[in-house]
Tab-separated table of N, CA and C in Angstrom:
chain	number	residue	atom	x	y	z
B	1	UNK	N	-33.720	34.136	1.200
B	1	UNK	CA	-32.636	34.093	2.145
B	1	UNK	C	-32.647	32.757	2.867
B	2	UNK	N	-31.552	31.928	3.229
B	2	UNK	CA	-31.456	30.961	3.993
B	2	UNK	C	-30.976	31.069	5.613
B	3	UNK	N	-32.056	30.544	5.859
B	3	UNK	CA	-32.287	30.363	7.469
B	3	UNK	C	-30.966	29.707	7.554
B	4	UNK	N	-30.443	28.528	7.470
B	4	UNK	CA	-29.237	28.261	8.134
B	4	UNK	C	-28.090	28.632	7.269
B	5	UNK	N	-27.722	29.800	8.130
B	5	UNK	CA	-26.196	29.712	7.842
B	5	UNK	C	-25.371	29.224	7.881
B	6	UNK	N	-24.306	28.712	7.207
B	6	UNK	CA	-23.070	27.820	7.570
B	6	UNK	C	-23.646	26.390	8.119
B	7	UNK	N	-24.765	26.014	7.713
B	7	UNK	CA	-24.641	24.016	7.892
B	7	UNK	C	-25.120	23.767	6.840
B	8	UNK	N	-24.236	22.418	6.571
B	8	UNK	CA	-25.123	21.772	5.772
B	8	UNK	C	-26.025	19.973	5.964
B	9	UNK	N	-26.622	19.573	4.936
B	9	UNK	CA	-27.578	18.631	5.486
B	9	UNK	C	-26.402	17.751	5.357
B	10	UNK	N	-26.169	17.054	6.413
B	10	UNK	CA	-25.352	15.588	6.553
B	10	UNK	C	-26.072	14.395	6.071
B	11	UNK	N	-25.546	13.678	4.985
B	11	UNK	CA	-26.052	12.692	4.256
B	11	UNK	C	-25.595	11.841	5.306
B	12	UNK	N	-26.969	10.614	5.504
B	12	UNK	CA	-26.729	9.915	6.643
B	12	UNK	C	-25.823	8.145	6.063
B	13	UNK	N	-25.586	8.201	5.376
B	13	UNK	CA	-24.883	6.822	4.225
B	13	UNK	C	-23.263	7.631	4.788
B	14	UNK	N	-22.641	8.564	4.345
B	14	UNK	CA	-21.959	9.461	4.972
B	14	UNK	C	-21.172	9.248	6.236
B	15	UNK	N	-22.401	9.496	7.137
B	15	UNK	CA	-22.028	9.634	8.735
B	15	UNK	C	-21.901	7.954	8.849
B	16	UNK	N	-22.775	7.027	8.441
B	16	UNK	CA	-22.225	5.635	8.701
B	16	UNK	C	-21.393	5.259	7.894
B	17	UNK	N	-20.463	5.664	7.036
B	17	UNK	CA	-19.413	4.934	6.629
B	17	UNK	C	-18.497	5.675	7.234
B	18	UNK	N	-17.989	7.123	7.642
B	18	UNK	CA	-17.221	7.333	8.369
B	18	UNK	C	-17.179	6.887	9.926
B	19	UNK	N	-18.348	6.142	10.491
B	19	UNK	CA	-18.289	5.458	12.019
B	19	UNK	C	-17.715	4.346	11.112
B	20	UNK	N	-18.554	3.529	10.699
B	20	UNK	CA	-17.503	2.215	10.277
B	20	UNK	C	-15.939	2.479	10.194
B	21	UNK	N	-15.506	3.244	9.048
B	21	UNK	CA	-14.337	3.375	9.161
B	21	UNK	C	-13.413	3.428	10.387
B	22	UNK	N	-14.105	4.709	11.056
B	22	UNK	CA	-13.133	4.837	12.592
B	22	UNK	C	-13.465	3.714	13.301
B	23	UNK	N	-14.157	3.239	13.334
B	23	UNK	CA	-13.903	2.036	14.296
B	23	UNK	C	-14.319	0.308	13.919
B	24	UNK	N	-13.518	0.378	12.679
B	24	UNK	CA	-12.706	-0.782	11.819
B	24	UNK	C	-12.187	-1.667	12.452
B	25	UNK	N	-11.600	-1.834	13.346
B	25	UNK	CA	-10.694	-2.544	14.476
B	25	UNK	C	-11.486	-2.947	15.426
B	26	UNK	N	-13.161	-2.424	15.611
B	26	UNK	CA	-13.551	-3.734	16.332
B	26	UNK	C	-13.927	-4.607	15.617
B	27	UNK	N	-14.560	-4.573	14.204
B	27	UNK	CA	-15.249	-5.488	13.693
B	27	UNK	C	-14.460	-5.957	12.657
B	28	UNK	N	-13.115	-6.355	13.049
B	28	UNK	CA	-12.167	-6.851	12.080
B	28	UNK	C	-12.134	-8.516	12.786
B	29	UNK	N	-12.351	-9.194	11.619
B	29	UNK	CA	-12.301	-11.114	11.670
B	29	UNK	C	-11.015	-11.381	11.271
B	30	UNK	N	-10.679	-12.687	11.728
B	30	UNK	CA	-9.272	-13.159	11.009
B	30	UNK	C	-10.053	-14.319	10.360
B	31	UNK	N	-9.976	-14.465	9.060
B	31	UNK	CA	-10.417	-14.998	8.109
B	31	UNK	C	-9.856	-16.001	7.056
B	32	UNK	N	-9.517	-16.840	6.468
B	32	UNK	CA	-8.167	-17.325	5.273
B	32	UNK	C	-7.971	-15.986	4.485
B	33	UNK	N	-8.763	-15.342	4.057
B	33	UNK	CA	-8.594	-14.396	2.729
B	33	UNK	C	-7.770	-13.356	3.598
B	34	UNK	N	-8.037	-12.747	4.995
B	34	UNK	CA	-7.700	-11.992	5.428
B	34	UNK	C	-5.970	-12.307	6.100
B	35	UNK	N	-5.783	-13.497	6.310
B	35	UNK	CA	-4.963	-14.055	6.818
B	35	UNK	C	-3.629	-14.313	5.609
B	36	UNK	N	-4.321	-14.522	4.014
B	36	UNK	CA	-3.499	-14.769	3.411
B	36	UNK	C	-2.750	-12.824	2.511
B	37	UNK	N	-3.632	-12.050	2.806
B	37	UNK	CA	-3.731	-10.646	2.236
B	37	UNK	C	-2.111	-10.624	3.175
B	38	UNK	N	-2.401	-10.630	4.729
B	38	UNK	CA	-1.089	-10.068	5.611
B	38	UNK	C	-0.615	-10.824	5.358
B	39	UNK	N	0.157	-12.093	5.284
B	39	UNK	CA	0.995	-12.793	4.732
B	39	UNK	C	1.693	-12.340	3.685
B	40	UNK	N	0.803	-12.058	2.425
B	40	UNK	CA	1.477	-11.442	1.320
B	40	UNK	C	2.117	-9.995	1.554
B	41	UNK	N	1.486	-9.531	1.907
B	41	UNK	CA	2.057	-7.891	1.516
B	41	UNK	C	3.498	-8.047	2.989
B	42	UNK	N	3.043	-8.655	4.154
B	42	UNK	CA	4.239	-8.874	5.301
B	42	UNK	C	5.506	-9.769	5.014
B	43	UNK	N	5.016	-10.799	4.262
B	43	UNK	CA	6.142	-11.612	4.221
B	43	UNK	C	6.372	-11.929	2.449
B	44	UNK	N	5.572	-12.060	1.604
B	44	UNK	CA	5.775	-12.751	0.550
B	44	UNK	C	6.399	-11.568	-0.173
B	45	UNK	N	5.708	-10.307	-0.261
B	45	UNK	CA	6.033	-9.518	-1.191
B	45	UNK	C	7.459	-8.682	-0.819
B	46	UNK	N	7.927	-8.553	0.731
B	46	UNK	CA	9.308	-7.940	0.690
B	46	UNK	C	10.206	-9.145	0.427
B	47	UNK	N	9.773	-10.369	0.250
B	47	UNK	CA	11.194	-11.322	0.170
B	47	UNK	C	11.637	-11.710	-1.288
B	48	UNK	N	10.347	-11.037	-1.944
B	48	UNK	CA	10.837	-11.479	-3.836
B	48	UNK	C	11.278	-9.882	-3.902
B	49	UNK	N	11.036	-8.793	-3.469
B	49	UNK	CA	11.781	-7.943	-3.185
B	49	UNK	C	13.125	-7.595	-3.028
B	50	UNK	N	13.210	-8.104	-1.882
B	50	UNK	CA	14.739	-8.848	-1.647
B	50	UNK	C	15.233	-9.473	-2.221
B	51	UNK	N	15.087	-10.365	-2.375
B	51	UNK	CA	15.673	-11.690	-3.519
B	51	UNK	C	15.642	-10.799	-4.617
B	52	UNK	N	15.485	-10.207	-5.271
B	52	UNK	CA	15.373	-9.632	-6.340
B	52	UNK	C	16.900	-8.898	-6.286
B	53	UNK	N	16.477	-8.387	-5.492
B	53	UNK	CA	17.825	-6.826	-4.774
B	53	UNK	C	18.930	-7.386	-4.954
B	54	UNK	N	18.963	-8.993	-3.948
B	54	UNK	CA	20.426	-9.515	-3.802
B	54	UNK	C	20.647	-10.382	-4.635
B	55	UNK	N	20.197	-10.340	-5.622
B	55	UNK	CA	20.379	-11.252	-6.852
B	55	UNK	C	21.619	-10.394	-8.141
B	56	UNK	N	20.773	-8.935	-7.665
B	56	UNK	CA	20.898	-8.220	-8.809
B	56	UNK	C	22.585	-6.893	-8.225
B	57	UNK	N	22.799	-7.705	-6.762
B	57	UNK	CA	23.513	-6.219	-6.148
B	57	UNK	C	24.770	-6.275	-6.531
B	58	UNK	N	25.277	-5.280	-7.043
B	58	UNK	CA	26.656	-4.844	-7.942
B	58	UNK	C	26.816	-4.874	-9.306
B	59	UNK	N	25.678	-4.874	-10.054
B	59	UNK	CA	25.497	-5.761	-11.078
B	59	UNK	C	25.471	-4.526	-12.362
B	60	UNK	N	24.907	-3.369	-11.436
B	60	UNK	CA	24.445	-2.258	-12.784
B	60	UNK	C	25.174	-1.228	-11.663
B	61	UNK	N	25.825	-0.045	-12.311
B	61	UNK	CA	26.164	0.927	-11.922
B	61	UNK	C	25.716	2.095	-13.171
B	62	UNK	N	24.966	2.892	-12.482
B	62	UNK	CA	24.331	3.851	-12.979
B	62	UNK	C	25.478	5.294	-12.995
B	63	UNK	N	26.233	5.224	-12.254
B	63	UNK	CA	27.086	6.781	-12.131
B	63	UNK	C	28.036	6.538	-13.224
B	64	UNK	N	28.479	7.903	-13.668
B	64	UNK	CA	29.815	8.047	-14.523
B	64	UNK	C	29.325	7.344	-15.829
B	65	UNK	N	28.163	6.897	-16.352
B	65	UNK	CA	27.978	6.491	-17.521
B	65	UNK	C	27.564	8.132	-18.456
B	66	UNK	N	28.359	7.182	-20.067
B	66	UNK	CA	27.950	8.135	-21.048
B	66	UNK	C	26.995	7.272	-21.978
B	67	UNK	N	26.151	8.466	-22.818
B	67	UNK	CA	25.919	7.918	-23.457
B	67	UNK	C	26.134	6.794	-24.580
B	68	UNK	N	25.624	5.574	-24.843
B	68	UNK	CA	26.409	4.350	-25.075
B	68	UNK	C	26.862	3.476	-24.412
B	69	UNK	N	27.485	3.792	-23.354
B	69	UNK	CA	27.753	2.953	-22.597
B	69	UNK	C	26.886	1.874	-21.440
B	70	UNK	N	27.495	0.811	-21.356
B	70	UNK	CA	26.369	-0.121	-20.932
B	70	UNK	C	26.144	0.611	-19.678
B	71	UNK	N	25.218	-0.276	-18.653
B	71	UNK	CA	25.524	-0.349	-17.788
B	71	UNK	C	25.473	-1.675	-16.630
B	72	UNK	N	25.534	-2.574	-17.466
B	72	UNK	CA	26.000	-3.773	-16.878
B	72	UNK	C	27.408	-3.815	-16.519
B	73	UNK	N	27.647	-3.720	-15.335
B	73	UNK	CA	29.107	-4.478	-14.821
B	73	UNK	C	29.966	-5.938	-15.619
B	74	UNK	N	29.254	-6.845	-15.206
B	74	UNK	CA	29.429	-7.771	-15.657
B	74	UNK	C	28.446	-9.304	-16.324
């Protein structure tokens, strides 16, 4: 029979990566690598995004097609 009911052994690798995690935000550096990561995903990656979008807007219409038919506008 087991003496403890309902616990179990807390792996201690575990308990310190979930403190790290929660409190990530003090021991966060601004770094080049770190500096160029938010750059990309904030600015670089919604504007080829965009540019993409308004390159391409009016261009394909997906409704009312049959089979065969394109769907390039023009």
């Amino acid at each position: 029979m087991a003496l403890n009911h309902g616990t179990l052994h807390q792996d201690p690798a575990l308990i310190k990566w979930n403190n790290m995690n929660a409190n990530r935000h003090k021991y966060f550096r601004w770094t080049p690598r770190t500096a160029w990561v938010t750059f990309a995903y904030v600015v670089l990656v919604p504007s080829i995004i965009g540019t993409a979008f308004y390159m391409t807007d009016g261009k394909y219409e997906m409704r009312g097609k049959r089979r065969g038919d394109l769907i390039v506008e023009y």
